[in-house]
Short mmCIF file of C-alpha atoms in Angstrom, two decimals:
data_model
loop_
_atom_site.label_atom_id
_atom_site.label_comp_id
_atom_site.label_asym_id
_atom_site.label_seq_id
_atom_site.Cartn_x
_atom_site.Cartn_y
_atom_site.Cartn_z
CA MET A 1351 40.33 38.24 -74.03
CA THR A 1352 39.05 39.83 -70.88
CA TRP A 1353 38.92 37.20 -68.06
CA ARG A 1354 35.94 37.45 -65.67
CA LEU A 1355 36.22 34.51 -63.34
CA LEU A 1356 39.17 32.89 -61.46
CA ALA A 1357 38.55 29.51 -59.90
CA LEU A 1358 41.24 28.65 -57.38
CA ASP A 1359 41.89 25.32 -55.68
CA LEU A 1360 43.03 25.66 -52.03
CA ASP A 1361 45.39 22.93 -50.85
CA ASP A 1362 48.81 23.06 -52.44
CA THR A 1363 47.56 25.66 -54.94
CA LEU A 1364 46.51 28.75 -53.02
CA LEU A 1365 47.51 27.39 -49.72
CA GLY A 1366 51.04 26.34 -48.90
CA PRO A 1367 52.14 23.30 -46.86
CA ASP A 1368 51.12 24.96 -43.62
CA ARG A 1369 47.53 25.17 -45.02
CA LYS A 1370 47.31 28.81 -44.03
CA ALA A 1371 45.92 31.74 -46.00
CA ASP A 1372 48.94 34.03 -46.15
CA GLU A 1373 49.22 37.52 -47.42
CA ILE A 1374 50.33 36.34 -50.88
CA ALA A 1375 47.16 34.38 -51.32
CA ARG A 1376 45.10 37.29 -50.09
CA LYS A 1377 46.92 39.61 -52.52
CA VAL A 1378 46.15 37.25 -55.45
CA VAL A 1379 42.52 37.47 -54.56
CA ARG A 1380 42.63 41.24 -54.06
CA ILE A 1381 44.21 41.82 -57.48
CA ALA A 1382 41.67 39.65 -59.19
CA ARG A 1383 38.70 41.43 -57.43
CA ASP A 1384 40.17 44.90 -58.16
CA ALA A 1385 40.50 43.92 -61.86
CA GLY A 1386 36.77 43.03 -62.02
CA ILE A 1387 37.44 39.26 -61.94
CA VAL A 1388 35.27 37.03 -59.64
CA PRO A 1389 37.66 35.03 -57.41
CA VAL A 1390 36.11 31.63 -56.55
CA VAL A 1391 37.32 29.09 -54.10
CA ALA A 1392 36.98 25.63 -55.77
CA THR A 1393 38.06 22.94 -53.42
CA GLY A 1394 37.59 19.31 -52.45
CA ARG A 1395 37.03 20.52 -48.80
CA PRO A 1396 33.53 20.33 -47.36
CA TYR A 1397 31.63 23.57 -47.52
CA ALA A 1398 32.14 24.68 -43.93
CA SER A 1399 35.96 24.62 -44.35
CA ALA A 1400 35.74 26.14 -47.84
CA GLN A 1401 33.59 28.92 -46.63
CA LEU A 1402 35.99 29.68 -43.77
CA PHE A 1403 38.92 30.13 -46.06
CA ALA A 1404 36.84 32.05 -48.75
CA ARG A 1405 36.01 34.62 -45.92
CA ARG A 1406 39.56 34.68 -44.70
CA LEU A 1407 40.80 35.42 -48.28
CA ARG A 1408 37.88 37.96 -48.63
CA THR A 1409 36.72 36.62 -52.07
CA ASP A 1410 33.22 37.95 -51.55
CA ALA A 1411 32.12 35.33 -54.14
CA PRO A 1412 30.37 31.94 -54.45
CA VAL A 1413 32.20 28.77 -53.31
CA ILE A 1414 32.64 25.44 -54.92
CA ALA A 1415 33.17 22.71 -52.36
CA ASN A 1416 33.17 18.93 -52.03
CA ASN A 1417 34.91 18.59 -55.27
CA GLY A 1418 31.97 20.18 -57.10
CA ALA A 1419 29.09 18.54 -55.26
CA VAL A 1420 28.23 21.76 -53.53
CA VAL A 1421 28.02 25.31 -54.99
CA ARG A 1422 26.83 28.11 -52.66
CA ALA A 1423 26.53 31.81 -53.00
CA GLU A 1424 28.65 34.17 -50.95
CA ASP A 1425 25.83 34.43 -48.36
CA GLY A 1426 25.59 30.66 -48.02
CA THR A 1427 22.43 30.39 -50.31
CA HIS A 1428 22.28 26.86 -51.94
CA LEU A 1429 22.80 27.11 -55.69
CA ARG A 1430 23.71 23.41 -56.60
CA GLU A 1431 23.88 20.40 -54.25
CA LEU A 1432 24.12 16.83 -55.19
CA HIS A 1433 23.57 13.96 -52.83
CA LEU A 1434 24.50 10.20 -52.55
CA ASP A 1435 21.67 7.72 -52.44
CA GLU A 1436 21.12 6.16 -49.08
CA GLU A 1437 21.86 2.72 -50.47
CA ILE A 1438 25.32 3.94 -51.40
CA TRP A 1439 26.31 5.70 -48.19
CA SER A 1440 24.84 3.03 -45.81
CA SER A 1441 26.63 0.32 -47.77
CA ALA A 1442 29.93 2.29 -47.65
CA ILE A 1443 29.56 2.71 -43.88
CA SER A 1444 28.93 -0.98 -43.35
CA THR A 1445 31.86 -2.00 -45.55
CA ALA A 1446 34.21 0.44 -43.84
CA GLU A 1447 33.28 -0.84 -40.35
CA ASP A 1448 33.71 -4.46 -41.44
CA GLU A 1449 37.10 -3.71 -42.89
CA GLY A 1450 38.19 -1.49 -39.86
CA TRP A 1451 38.66 1.67 -42.04
CA VAL A 1452 38.19 5.15 -40.73
CA ILE A 1453 35.17 6.64 -42.54
CA TYR A 1454 34.01 10.24 -42.93
CA VAL A 1455 30.47 11.10 -43.86
CA TYR A 1456 29.79 14.66 -45.12
CA THR A 1457 26.37 16.20 -44.79
CA PRO A 1458 25.53 19.80 -45.41
CA GLY A 1459 25.73 20.62 -41.80
CA ALA A 1460 28.36 18.46 -40.26
CA ILE A 1461 31.22 15.87 -40.76
CA TYR A 1462 30.89 12.61 -38.97
CA SER A 1463 33.38 9.77 -38.33
CA ASN A 1464 33.19 6.30 -36.87
CA ARG A 1465 36.42 6.29 -34.92
CA SER A 1466 38.41 8.63 -32.74
CA HIS A 1467 41.87 8.33 -34.50
CA PRO A 1468 44.94 10.57 -34.76
CA ASP A 1469 44.33 11.04 -38.42
CA THR A 1470 40.89 12.22 -37.82
CA TRP A 1471 42.04 14.91 -35.43
CA ARG A 1472 44.80 15.92 -37.83
CA TYR A 1473 42.25 16.16 -40.54
CA ALA A 1474 39.96 18.32 -38.35
CA ARG A 1475 42.80 20.61 -37.69
CA ILE A 1476 43.59 20.97 -41.38
CA LEU A 1477 39.85 21.71 -42.15
CA GLU A 1478 39.49 23.93 -39.05
CA VAL A 1479 35.91 22.43 -38.53
CA PRO A 1480 34.83 19.80 -35.93
CA ILE A 1481 34.33 16.24 -36.76
CA ILE A 1482 31.53 14.39 -34.79
CA ILE A 1483 32.60 10.92 -33.64
CA SER A 1484 29.82 8.30 -33.44
CA GLU A 1485 30.30 4.57 -32.71
CA GLU A 1486 26.89 4.02 -34.18
CA LEU A 1487 27.44 6.05 -37.31
CA LEU A 1488 24.80 4.42 -39.52
CA ARG A 1489 22.18 5.11 -36.94
CA GLN A 1490 23.38 8.68 -36.27
CA ILE A 1491 23.21 9.73 -40.02
CA ARG A 1492 19.72 8.24 -40.36
CA GLU A 1493 18.50 9.98 -37.31
CA SER A 1494 19.98 13.29 -38.45
CA ALA A 1495 17.71 13.14 -41.56
CA GLU A 1496 20.40 15.10 -43.37
CA PRO A 1497 21.33 14.19 -47.00
CA VAL A 1498 24.81 12.81 -47.61
CA VAL A 1499 26.95 14.80 -49.85
CA ALA A 1500 30.03 12.57 -49.84
CA VAL A 1501 31.72 9.69 -48.12
CA GLY A 1502 35.51 9.50 -47.51
CA LEU A 1503 37.67 6.46 -46.54
CA ARG A 1504 40.91 6.99 -44.66
CA VAL A 1505 43.37 4.26 -45.63
CA GLN A 1506 47.19 3.79 -45.57
CA PRO A 1507 49.03 5.00 -48.61
CA GLU A 1508 49.95 1.43 -49.70
CA GLU A 1509 46.39 0.35 -49.54
CA GLY A 1510 45.03 3.30 -51.58
CA PRO A 1511 45.12 1.85 -55.10
CA GLU A 1512 43.59 -1.57 -54.12
CA VAL A 1513 40.88 0.04 -51.92
CA GLU A 1514 40.08 2.59 -54.77
CA ASP A 1515 39.63 -0.37 -57.18
CA ASP A 1516 37.41 -2.15 -54.74
CA CYS A 1517 35.29 0.94 -54.21
CA ARG A 1518 34.90 1.36 -57.97
CA GLN A 1519 33.66 -2.21 -58.29
CA LEU A 1520 31.27 -1.87 -55.35
CA PHE A 1521 30.03 1.64 -55.96
CA GLY A 1522 31.32 2.89 -59.32
CA GLY A 1523 27.98 2.30 -61.17
CA GLU A 1524 26.19 4.63 -58.80
CA ALA A 1525 28.79 6.97 -57.33
CA GLN A 1526 31.95 8.77 -58.47
CA VAL A 1527 35.00 7.27 -56.80
CA MET A 1528 38.17 9.39 -56.61
CA ARG A 1529 41.38 9.43 -54.60
CA SER A 1530 42.55 13.03 -54.43
CA VAL A 1531 45.34 12.31 -51.91
CA PRO A 1532 47.08 8.99 -51.23
CA THR A 1533 45.23 8.31 -47.93
CA LEU A 1534 41.75 9.54 -48.85
CA ILE A 1535 39.30 7.78 -51.10
CA GLU A 1536 36.01 9.69 -51.68
CA MET A 1537 32.72 8.67 -53.09
CA LEU A 1538 30.74 11.51 -54.57
CA PRO A 1539 27.37 11.74 -56.37
CA ARG A 1540 27.39 11.25 -60.11
CA GLY A 1541 28.07 14.55 -61.83
CA ALA A 1542 29.99 15.93 -58.90
CA ASP A 1543 33.23 17.37 -60.40
CA LYS A 1544 34.75 20.83 -60.35
CA GLY A 1545 34.43 21.15 -64.06
CA GLN A 1546 30.65 20.74 -64.03
CA ALA A 1547 30.41 22.94 -60.97
CA LEU A 1548 32.40 25.74 -62.84
CA GLU A 1549 30.18 25.49 -65.83
CA PHE A 1550 27.05 25.70 -63.55
CA LEU A 1551 28.48 28.73 -61.64
CA CYS A 1552 29.55 30.60 -64.80
CA ALA A 1553 26.00 30.10 -66.24
CA HIS A 1554 24.51 31.27 -62.91
CA LEU A 1555 26.71 34.44 -62.94
CA ASP A 1556 26.07 35.04 -66.74
CA ILE A 1557 29.77 34.63 -67.45
CA PRO A 1558 30.85 32.67 -70.45
CA VAL A 1559 32.89 29.71 -69.30
CA GLU A 1560 35.45 30.74 -72.02
CA ARG A 1561 36.26 33.80 -69.93
CA SER A 1562 37.19 31.76 -66.78
CA VAL A 1563 40.59 30.87 -65.56
CA ALA A 1564 41.01 27.73 -63.23
CA VAL A 1565 44.13 26.99 -61.20
CA GLY A 1566 44.93 23.70 -59.49
CA ASP A 1567 47.40 20.99 -58.69
CA GLY A 1568 45.75 17.52 -58.56
CA ARG A 1569 43.57 14.93 -60.14
CA GLY A 1570 40.43 16.55 -58.68
CA ASP A 1571 41.23 19.75 -60.65
CA ILE A 1572 41.54 18.17 -64.08
CA GLU A 1573 37.94 18.46 -65.21
CA MET A 1574 37.76 22.12 -63.96
CA LEU A 1575 40.94 22.93 -65.86
CA LYS A 1576 39.46 21.41 -69.02
CA ALA A 1577 36.25 23.27 -68.67
CA ALA A 1578 37.81 26.72 -68.12
CA GLY A 1579 38.85 28.99 -70.92
CA CYS A 1580 42.30 28.74 -69.48
CA GLY A 1581 43.49 25.92 -67.21
CA VAL A 1582 46.73 26.28 -65.18
CA PHE A 1583 48.60 23.63 -63.18
CA VAL A 1584 50.85 25.18 -60.52
CA SER A 1585 54.55 24.26 -60.57
CA ASN A 1586 54.33 21.80 -57.67
CA ALA A 1587 51.62 19.71 -59.41
CA ASP A 1588 52.38 16.02 -60.11
CA ARG A 1589 54.13 16.00 -63.63
CA LYS A 1590 51.94 13.12 -64.69
CA LEU A 1591 49.03 15.44 -64.73
CA HIS A 1592 50.54 17.67 -67.35
CA ARG A 1593 50.08 15.06 -70.06
#
């Protein structure tokens, strides 16, 4: 079979522990492109960060971001974008503030947070995009008039399972709740996963999804690996995910 599209997760897949796009990663993309295969970044990162790395890697291809909630062409044109209902994100902000959690709100144009916190600045350095701090986050988001693509809660690792369960009970009927890393719980619009995003993008590019290869390392990649013609877990992936 001739492969025509290669979907690549970023963190701990294409990018190493230092989160930098090194020459090996660029070589992988270059080899794919030279072979006539479309190399697509498919990441849980927000679009601004995903686009930055796609350009650094010279993919010259569309980008899947926010765990599949956002799909954009190489020039930034919107192809697919899902949003959370205001009732969901406003309730999530209020709950986070009541519980003292650090919260991130992702809109198409920016990332907002309710608190200046070392974890927030560390996160901004990893993403390589700024995070806007607002002590009146709910008002700020409403005044921005931007749709909300996703909401993230920063918690301690030992709190993760319990908070994830609480979020599923509170929002699971209207939003997709996932914990891609131990300290970050995300609420995404229904239908937002990398698998559906890959299927959409293949249809948009007139590429049979059976001729796509997807590579990842975490829970957020499972649906993408299932949807692709060939799904590959990298060697450092959690062994539980190989079942």
